[in-house]
Coordinates of C-alpha atoms in Angstrom, one line a residue:
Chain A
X1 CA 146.5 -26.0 265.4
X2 CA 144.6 -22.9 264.4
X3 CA 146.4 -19.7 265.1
X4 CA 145.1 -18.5 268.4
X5 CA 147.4 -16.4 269.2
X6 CA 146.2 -12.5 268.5
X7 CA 149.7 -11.6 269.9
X8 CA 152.6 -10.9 267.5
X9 CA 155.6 -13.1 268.6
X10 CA 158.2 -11.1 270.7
X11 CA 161.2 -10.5 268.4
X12 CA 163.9 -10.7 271.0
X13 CA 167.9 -11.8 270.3
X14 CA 166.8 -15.7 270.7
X15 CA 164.6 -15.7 268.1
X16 CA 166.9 -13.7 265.7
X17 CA 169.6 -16.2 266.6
X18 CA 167.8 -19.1 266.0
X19 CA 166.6 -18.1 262.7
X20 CA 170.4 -18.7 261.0
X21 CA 170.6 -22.0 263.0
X22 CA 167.3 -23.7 262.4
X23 CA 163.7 -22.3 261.7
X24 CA 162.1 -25.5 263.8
X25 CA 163.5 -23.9 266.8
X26 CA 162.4 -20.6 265.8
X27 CA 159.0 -21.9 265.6
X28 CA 159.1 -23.9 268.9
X29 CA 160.8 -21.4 270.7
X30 CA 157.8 -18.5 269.9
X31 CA 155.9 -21.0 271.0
X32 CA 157.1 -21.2 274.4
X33 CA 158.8 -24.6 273.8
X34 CA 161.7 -24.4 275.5
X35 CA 165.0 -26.3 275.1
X36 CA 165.4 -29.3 277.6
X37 CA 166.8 -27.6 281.0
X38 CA 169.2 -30.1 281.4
X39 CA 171.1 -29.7 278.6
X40 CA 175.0 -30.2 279.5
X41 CA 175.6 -27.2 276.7
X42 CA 173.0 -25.3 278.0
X43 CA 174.0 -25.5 281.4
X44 CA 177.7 -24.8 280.3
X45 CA 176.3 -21.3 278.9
X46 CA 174.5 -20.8 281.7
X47 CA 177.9 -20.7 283.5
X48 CA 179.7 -18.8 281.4
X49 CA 177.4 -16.3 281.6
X50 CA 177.4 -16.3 285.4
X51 CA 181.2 -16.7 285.6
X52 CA 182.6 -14.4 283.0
X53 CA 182.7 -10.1 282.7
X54 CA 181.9 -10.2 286.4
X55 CA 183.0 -6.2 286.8
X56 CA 180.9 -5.2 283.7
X57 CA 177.0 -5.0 284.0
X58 CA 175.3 -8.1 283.2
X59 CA 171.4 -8.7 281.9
X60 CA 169.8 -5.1 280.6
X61 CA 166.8 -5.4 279.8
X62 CA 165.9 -3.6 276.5
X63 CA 162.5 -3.9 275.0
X64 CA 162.0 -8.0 274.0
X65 CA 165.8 -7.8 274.4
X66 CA 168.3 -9.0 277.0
X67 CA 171.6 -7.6 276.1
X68 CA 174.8 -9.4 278.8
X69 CA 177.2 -6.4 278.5
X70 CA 176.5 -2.7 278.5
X71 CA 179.1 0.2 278.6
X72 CA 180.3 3.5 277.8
X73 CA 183.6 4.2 275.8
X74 CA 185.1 7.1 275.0
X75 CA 181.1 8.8 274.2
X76 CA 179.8 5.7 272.6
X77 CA 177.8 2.9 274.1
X78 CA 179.1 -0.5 273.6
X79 CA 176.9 -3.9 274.2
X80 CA 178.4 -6.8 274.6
X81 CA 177.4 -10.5 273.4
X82 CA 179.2 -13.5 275.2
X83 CA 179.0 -17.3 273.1
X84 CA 180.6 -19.8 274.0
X85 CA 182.2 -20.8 271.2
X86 CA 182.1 -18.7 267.3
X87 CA 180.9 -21.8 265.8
X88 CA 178.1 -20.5 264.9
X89 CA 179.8 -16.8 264.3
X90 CA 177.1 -15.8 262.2
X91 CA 174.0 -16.2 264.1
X92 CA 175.7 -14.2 266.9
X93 CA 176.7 -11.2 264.5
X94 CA 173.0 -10.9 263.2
X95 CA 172.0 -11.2 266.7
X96 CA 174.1 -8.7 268.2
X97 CA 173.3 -6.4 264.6
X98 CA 169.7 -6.7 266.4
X99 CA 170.1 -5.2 269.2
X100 CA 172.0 -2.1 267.8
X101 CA 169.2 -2.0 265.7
X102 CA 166.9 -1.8 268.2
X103 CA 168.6 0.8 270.1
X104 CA 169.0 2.5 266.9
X105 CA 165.3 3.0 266.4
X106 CA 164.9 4.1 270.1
X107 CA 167.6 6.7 268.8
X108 CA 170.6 5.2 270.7
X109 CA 173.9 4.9 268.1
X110 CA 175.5 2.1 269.5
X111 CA 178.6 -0.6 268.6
X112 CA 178.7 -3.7 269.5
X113 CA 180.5 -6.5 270.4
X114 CA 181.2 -10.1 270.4
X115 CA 183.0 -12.0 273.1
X116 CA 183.9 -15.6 272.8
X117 CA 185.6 -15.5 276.4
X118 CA 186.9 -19.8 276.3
X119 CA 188.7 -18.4 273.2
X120 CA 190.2 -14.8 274.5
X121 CA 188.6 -13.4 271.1
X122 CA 186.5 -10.7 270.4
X123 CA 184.9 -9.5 267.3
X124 CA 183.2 -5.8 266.6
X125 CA 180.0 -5.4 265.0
X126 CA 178.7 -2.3 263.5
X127 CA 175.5 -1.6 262.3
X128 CA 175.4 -1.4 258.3
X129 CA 172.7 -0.3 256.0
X130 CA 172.9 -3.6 254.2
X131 CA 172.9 -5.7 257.3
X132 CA 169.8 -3.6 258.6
X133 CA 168.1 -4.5 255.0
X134 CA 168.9 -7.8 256.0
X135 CA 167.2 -7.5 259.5
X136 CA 164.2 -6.4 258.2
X137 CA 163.7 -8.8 255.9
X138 CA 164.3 -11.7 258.9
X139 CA 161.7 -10.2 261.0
X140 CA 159.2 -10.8 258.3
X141 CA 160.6 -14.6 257.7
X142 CA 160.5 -14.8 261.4
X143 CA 157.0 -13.5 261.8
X144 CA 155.9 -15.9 259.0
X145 CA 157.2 -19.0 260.3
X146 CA 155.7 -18.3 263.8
X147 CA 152.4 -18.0 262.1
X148 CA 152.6 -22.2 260.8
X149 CA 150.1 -24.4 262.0
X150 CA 152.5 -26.8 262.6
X151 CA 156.4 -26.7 263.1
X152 CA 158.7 -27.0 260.3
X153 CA 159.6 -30.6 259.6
X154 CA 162.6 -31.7 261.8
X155 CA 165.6 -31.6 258.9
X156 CA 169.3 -32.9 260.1
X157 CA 171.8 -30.4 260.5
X158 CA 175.4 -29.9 261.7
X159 CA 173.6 -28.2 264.5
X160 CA 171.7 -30.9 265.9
X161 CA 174.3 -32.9 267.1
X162 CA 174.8 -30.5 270.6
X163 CA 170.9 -28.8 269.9
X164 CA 168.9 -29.0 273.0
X165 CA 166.0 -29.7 271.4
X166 CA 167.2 -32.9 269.9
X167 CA 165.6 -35.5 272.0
X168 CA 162.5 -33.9 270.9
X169 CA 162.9 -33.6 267.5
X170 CA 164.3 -37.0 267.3
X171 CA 162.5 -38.8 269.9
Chain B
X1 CA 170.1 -35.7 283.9
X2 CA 170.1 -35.5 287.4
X3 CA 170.0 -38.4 290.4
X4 CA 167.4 -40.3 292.0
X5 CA 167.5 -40.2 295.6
X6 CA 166.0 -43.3 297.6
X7 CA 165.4 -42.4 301.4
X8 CA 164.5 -45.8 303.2
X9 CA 165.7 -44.5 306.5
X10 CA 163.6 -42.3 309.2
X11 CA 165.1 -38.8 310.3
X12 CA 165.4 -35.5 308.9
X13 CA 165.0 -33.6 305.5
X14 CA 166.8 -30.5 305.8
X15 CA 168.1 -27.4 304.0
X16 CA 171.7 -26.6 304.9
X17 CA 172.9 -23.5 302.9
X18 CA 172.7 -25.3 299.3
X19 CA 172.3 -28.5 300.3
X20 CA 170.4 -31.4 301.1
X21 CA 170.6 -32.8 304.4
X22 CA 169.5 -36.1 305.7
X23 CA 170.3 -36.4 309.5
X24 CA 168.6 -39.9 311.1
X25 CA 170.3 -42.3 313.2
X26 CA 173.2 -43.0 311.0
X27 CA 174.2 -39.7 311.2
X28 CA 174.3 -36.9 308.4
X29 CA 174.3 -37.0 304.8
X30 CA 175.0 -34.5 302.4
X31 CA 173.1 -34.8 299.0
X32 CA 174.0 -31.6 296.4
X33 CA 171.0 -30.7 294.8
X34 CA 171.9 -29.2 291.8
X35 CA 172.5 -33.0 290.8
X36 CA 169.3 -34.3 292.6
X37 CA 165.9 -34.5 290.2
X38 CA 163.9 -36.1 292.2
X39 CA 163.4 -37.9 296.0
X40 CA 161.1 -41.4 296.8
X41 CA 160.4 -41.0 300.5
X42 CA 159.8 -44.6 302.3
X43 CA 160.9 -43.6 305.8
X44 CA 159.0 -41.6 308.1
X45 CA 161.2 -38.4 307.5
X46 CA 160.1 -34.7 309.0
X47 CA 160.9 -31.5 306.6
X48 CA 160.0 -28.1 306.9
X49 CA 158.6 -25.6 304.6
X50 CA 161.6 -24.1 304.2
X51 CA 163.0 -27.6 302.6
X52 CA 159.8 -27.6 300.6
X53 CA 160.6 -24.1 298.9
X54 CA 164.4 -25.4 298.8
X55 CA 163.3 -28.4 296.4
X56 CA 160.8 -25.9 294.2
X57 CA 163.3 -23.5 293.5
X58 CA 165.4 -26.3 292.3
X59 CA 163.2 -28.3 290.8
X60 CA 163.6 -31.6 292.6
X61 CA 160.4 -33.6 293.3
X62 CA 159.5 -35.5 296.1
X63 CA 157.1 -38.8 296.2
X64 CA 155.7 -40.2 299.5
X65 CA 155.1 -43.7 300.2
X66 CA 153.2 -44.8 303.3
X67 CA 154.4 -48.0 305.5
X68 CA 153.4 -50.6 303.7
X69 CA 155.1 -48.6 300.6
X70 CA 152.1 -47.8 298.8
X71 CA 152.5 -44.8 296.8
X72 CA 150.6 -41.3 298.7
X73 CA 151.6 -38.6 296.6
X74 CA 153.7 -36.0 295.2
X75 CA 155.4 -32.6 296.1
X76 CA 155.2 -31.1 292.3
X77 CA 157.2 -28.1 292.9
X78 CA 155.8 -25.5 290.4
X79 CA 155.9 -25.4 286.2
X80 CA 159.2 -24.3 285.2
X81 CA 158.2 -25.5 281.2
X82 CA 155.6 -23.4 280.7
X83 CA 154.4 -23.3 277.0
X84 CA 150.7 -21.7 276.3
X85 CA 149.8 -23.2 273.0
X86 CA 151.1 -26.7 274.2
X87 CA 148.5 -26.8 277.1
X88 CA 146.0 -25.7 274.8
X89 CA 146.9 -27.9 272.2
X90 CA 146.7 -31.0 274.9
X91 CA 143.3 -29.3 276.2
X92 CA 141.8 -29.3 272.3
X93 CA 143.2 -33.2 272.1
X94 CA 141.4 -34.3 275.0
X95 CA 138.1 -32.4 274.6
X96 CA 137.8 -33.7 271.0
X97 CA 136.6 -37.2 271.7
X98 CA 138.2 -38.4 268.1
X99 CA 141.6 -36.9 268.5
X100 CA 141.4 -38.0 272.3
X101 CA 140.3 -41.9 271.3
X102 CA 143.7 -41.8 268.9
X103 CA 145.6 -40.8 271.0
X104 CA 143.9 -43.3 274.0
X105 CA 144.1 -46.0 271.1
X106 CA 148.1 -46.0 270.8
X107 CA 148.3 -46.7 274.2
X108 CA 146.3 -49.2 274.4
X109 CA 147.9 -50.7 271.4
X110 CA 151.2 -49.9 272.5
X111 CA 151.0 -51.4 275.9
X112 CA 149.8 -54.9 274.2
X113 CA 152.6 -54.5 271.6
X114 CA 155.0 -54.5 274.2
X115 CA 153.1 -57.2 276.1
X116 CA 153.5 -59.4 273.1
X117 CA 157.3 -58.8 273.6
X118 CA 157.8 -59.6 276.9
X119 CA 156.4 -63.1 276.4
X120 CA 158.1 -63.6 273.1
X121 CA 161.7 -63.2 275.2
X122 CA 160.4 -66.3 277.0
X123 CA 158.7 -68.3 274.2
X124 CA 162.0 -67.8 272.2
X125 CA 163.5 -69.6 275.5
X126 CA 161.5 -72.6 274.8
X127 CA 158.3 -71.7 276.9
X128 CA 155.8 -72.8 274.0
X129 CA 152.6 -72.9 276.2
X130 CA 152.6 -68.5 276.0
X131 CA 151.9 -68.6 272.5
X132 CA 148.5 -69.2 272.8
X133 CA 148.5 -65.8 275.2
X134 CA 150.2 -64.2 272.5
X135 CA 147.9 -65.3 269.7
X136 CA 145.2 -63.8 272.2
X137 CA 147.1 -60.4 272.9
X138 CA 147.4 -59.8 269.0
X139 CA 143.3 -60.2 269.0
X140 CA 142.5 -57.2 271.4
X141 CA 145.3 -55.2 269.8
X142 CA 142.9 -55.3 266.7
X143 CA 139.9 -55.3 268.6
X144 CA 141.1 -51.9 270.6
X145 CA 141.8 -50.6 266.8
X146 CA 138.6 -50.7 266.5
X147 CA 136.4 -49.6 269.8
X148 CA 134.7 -46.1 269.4
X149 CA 134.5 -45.4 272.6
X150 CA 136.8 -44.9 275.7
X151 CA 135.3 -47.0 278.5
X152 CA 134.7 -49.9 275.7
X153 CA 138.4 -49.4 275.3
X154 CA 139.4 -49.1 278.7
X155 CA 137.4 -52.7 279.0
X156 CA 139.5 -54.4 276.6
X157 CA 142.6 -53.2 278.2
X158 CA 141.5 -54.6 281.1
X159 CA 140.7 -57.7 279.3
X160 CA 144.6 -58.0 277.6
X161 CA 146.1 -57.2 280.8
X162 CA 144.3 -59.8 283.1
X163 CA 144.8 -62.5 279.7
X164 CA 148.4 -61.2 279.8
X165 CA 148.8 -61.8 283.6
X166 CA 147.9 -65.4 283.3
X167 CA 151.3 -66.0 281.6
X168 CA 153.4 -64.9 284.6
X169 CA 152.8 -68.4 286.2
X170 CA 154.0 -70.0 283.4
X171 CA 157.2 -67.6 283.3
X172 CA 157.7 -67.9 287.2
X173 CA 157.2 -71.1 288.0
X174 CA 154.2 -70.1 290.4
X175 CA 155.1 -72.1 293.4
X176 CA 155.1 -69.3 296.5
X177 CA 154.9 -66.9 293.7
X178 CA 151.9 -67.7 292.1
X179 CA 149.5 -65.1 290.8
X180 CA 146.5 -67.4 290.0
X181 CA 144.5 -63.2 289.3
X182 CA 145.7 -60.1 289.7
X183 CA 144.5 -58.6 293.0
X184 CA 145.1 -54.7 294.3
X185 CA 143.9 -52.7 297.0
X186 CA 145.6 -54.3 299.1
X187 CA 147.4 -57.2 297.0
X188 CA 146.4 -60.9 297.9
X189 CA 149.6 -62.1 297.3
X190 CA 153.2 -61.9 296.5
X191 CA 153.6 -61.7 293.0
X192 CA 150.7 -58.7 293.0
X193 CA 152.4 -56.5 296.2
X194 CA 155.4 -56.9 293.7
X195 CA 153.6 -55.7 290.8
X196 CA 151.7 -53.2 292.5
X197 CA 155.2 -51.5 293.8
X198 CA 156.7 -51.7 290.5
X199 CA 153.9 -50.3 288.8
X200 CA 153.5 -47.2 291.4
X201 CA 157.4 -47.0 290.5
X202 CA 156.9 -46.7 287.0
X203 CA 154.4 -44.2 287.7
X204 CA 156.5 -41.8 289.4
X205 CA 159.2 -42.0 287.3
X206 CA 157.1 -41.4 284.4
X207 CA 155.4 -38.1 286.4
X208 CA 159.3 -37.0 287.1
X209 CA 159.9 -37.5 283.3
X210 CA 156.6 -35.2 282.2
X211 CA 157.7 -32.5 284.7
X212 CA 160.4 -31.9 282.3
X213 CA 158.5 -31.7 279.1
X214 CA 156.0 -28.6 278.5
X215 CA 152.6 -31.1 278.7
X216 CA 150.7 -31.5 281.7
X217 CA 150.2 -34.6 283.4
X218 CA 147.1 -33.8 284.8
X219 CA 145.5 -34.0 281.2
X220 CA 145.3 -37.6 280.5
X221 CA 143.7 -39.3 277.3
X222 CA 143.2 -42.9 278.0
X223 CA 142.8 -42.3 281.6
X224 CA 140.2 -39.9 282.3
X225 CA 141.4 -36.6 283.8
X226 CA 139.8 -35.2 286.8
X227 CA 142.5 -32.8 287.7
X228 CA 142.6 -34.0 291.3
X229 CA 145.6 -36.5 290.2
X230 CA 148.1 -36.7 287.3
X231 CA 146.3 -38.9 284.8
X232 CA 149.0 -38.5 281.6
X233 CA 151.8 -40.5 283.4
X234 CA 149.5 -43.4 283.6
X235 CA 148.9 -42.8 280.3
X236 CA 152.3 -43.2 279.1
X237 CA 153.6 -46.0 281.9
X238 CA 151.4 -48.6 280.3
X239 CA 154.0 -48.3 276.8
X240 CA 156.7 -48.8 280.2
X241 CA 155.1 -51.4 282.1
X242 CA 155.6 -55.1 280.0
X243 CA 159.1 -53.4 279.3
X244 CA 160.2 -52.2 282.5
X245 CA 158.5 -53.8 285.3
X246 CA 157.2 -56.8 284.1
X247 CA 160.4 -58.1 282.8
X248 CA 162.2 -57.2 285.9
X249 CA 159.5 -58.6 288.1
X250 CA 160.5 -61.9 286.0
X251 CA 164.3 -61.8 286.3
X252 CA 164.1 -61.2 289.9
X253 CA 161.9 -63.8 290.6
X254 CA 164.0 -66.7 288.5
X255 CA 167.4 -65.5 289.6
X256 CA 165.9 -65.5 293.4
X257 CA 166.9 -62.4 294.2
X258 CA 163.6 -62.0 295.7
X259 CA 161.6 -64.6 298.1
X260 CA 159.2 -65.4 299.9
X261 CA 160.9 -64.0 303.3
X262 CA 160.8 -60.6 301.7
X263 CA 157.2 -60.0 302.2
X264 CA 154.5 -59.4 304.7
X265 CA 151.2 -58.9 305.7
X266 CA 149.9 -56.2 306.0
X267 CA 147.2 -55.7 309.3
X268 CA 144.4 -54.8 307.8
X269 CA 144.9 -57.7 305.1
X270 CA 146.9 -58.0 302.1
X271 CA 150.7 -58.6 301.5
X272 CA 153.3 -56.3 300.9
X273 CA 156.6 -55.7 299.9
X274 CA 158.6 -55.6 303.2
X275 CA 161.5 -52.9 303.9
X276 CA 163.7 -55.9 303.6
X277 CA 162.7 -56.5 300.1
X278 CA 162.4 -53.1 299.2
X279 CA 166.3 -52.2 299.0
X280 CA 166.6 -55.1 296.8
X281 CA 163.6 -54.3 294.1
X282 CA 164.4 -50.4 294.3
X283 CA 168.1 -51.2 293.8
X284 CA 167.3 -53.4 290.7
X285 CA 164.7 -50.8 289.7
X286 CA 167.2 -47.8 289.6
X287 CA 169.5 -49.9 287.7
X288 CA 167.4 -51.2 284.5
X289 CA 166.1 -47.1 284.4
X290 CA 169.8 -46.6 283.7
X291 CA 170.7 -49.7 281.4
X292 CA 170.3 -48.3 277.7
X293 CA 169.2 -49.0 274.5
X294 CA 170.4 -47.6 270.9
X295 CA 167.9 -44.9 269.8
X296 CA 167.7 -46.1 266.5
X297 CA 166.6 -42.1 265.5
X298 CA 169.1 -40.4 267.9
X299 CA 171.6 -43.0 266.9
X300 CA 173.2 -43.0 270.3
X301 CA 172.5 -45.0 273.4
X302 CA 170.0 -43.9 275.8
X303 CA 168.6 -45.3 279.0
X304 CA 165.2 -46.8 279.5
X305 CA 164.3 -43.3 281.5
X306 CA 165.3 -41.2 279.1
X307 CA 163.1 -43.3 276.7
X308 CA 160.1 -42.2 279.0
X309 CA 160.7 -38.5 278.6
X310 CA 161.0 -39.0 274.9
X311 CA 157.9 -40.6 274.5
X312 CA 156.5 -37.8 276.9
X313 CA 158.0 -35.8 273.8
X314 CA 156.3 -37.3 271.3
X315 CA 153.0 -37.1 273.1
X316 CA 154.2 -32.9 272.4
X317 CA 154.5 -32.9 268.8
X318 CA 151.5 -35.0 268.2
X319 CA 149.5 -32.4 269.6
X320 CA 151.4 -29.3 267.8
X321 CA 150.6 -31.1 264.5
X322 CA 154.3 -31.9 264.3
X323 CA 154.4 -35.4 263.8
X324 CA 151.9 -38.2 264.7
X325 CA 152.3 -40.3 267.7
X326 CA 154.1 -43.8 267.4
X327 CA 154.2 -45.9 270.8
X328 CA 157.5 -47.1 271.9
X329 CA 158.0 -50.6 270.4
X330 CA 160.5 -52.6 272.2
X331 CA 162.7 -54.3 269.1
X332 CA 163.5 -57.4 270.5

């Protein structure tokens, strides 16, 4: 397909995510193809979002972002990420590093943290100048792999086992 | 994957709080949605708008049948899988009259592929005389390969399906289920009201399966879109309809499960499916849809309607230039 798109795709926290998982979904996901809806893991987010943190604020939304927690402590804002498992730990920190970024360059200092609530375990993050190097260095990758024709080739992973995309990528 | 919901009986289609209602002369009947995809309607049921925005905002779809069961249409609640560049890229496909005959081609192939293997079940069983028919079948499959045009291919679909119906005598047995041609609008005769239901079946289900992809059934390639009915589901239930309904039209009919006394005429002429009969074939349906295969690329089992939505899939990434389209091929 020829790039028809005059829009730059919206960098928001899914997108960043799905770039340390896999960069077919990065591709389909700009794209507007979403994950199948009925998805038992999906739907098992779905209700740990809606069940967990009920007292703290839930769903800001910043810029292309959505961030699940926001709150103040002791002068500093924190933001709040809930997974469901840290299997993939990784993808969550650069996710979460994203939106303090973000904030950052809106000139909000902010920390941020993980919460993996099926676990009781949370992790901090805090905005390095390595990890913001990193950042910027994704959104170009990112932006590039949005721009393909095509989708990158469907590769097997240790993610596609419970991936929500995998009756399409392996139908 | 949610259920299928089968309402034979007249009464009431309600919204109680968050769930589905069903009050008739039997009483009530609770049905949770959030389980529910989708509702065939055969009795004469009265809902309210309120029900109607109840099923959009969770996503369950309703098909109407009229009396004598033929299929009337569809409450599609609104897109929830909306993807811009794949309805463009399905657009482009079916405006370009070469990518749209490749497309139109697979199906066509596809369908007669899967033909071939619903005869070949039999004529491993000793029925010899359906070789011929298959000999036949693997003809037009190379003579659709090579048609230029959609209405010349259209005509030899025709021509594969009405050779292809002359070996369902020889499976059945004819006697009061004797097809001798196939006759629609309205069906002459038993074996065709049974094949007409089935087919309108398959039809649905494959719209159901479509809603959950990001393509739009209203963009057909072999069947020509005119955006006042879904075209693509027809598209894809002819891969389906050998598989499917063909072979379960067959097994019914030898194990007796259906007969004769399960039919009637209709008024204005035709015979049809009678609501006797229909509990039986829709029970039977909803069972092979959830009988499974082994995905050979998945590598676990899925069922038969799953297999629709995947191919409803692969329809997707052909048209993203993600990986060309191969029809479903039963294996055996």
């Amino acid at each position: 397909m020829t790039a028809s798109f005059s829009e730059s795709p919206r960098l928001g926290g899914t997108l960043v995510w799905y770039f340390t998982i896999c960069k077919r979904e990065v591709w389909l996901m700009a794209r507007g193809v979403e994950p199948d809806r009925d998805d038992e893991f999906l739907a098992l987010g779905r209700l740990i979002d809606k069940t967990t943190y009920n007292r703290d604020r839930h769903c800001i939304d910043f810029g292309n972002s959505k961030f699940d927690i926001m709150r103040e402590e002791k002068g500093t804002l924190v933001v709040g990420e809930i997974k469901k498992s840290s299997r993939s730990i990784d993808a969550a920190r650069l996710q979460l590093a994203h939106y303090l970024y973000e904030l950052q360059k809106n000139g909000v200092e902010a920390r941020g943290e993980l919460l993996f609530p099926k676990e009781k375990k949370r992790e901090e993050v805090l905005l390095s100048e390595e990890l913001k190097t990193h950042l910027d260095q994704v959104y170009q990758e990112i932006i590039a792999i949005t721009s393909l024709e095509s989708p990158p080739c469907a590769k097997k992973c240790k993610y596609c086992r419970n991936c929500a995309y995998n009756e399409l990528c392996w139908s | 994957m949610g259920k299928t919901l089968y309402v034979l009986s007249s009464g009431e289609l309600k919204r109680k709080e968050n769930t589905i209602i069903i009050e008739g002369l039997e009483g009530r009947k609770f049905i949770p949605v959030e389980t529910t995809d989708e509702m065939l309607i055969f009795g004469e049921v009265d809902l309210n708008k309120r029900f109607l925005e109840f099923c959009t905002a969770n996503k369950v779809m309703l098909h109407f049948f009229n009396h004598y069961g033929y299929y009337q249409g569809t409450f599609y609640p609104r897109e929830h899988m909306n993807s811009g560049a794949v309805i463009l890229a399905q657009a482009k496909h079916c405006l370009d009259d070469c990518r749209r005959l490749l497309i139109a081609k697979k199906f066509v192939t596809g369908a007669i592929e899967n033909m071939k293997k619903a005869l070949q079940y039999y004529s491993r069983r000793g029925n010899i005389e359906l070789d011929s028919i298959i000999e036949k079948l693997t003809v037009f499959s190379n003579y659709a390969k090579e048609q230029i045009g959609i209405s010349e291919l259209m005509g030899i679909e025709g021509n594969a399906r009405d050779c292809y119906y002359t070996a369902f005598d020889l499976i059945t047995g004819g006697g009061s289920f004797s097809m001798k041609k196939r006759s629609r609008r309205p069906p002459q005769n038993r074996i065709n009201a049974l094949i007409s239901f089935l087919n309108s079946m398959c039809y649905v289900t494959t719209l159901a399966q479509i809603y959950k992809t990001h393509i739009d059934p209203r963009i057909g390639f072999l069947h020509e879109t005119n955006f006042r009915r879904f075209s693509l589901n027809l598209d894809i239930a002819e891969i389906f309809k050998p598989i499917i309904v063909d072979r379960l039209i067959f097994s019914l009919l030898n194990k007796k499960e259906i007969q004769a006394k399960h039919f009637g005429a209709q008024s204005g002429g035709g015979i049809f499916l009678s609501e006797k009969g229909r509990p039986i074939v829709l029970k039977a349906w909803e069972e092979r849809l959830n009988s499974t295969i082994e995905h050979p690329r998945l590598k676990r089992n899925v069922s038969y309607r799953s297999l629709i939505r995947m191919e409803a899939y692969k329809i997707e990434k052909h048209i993203l230039h993600d990986e060309e389209y191969q029809p479903f091929a039963m294996r055996w």
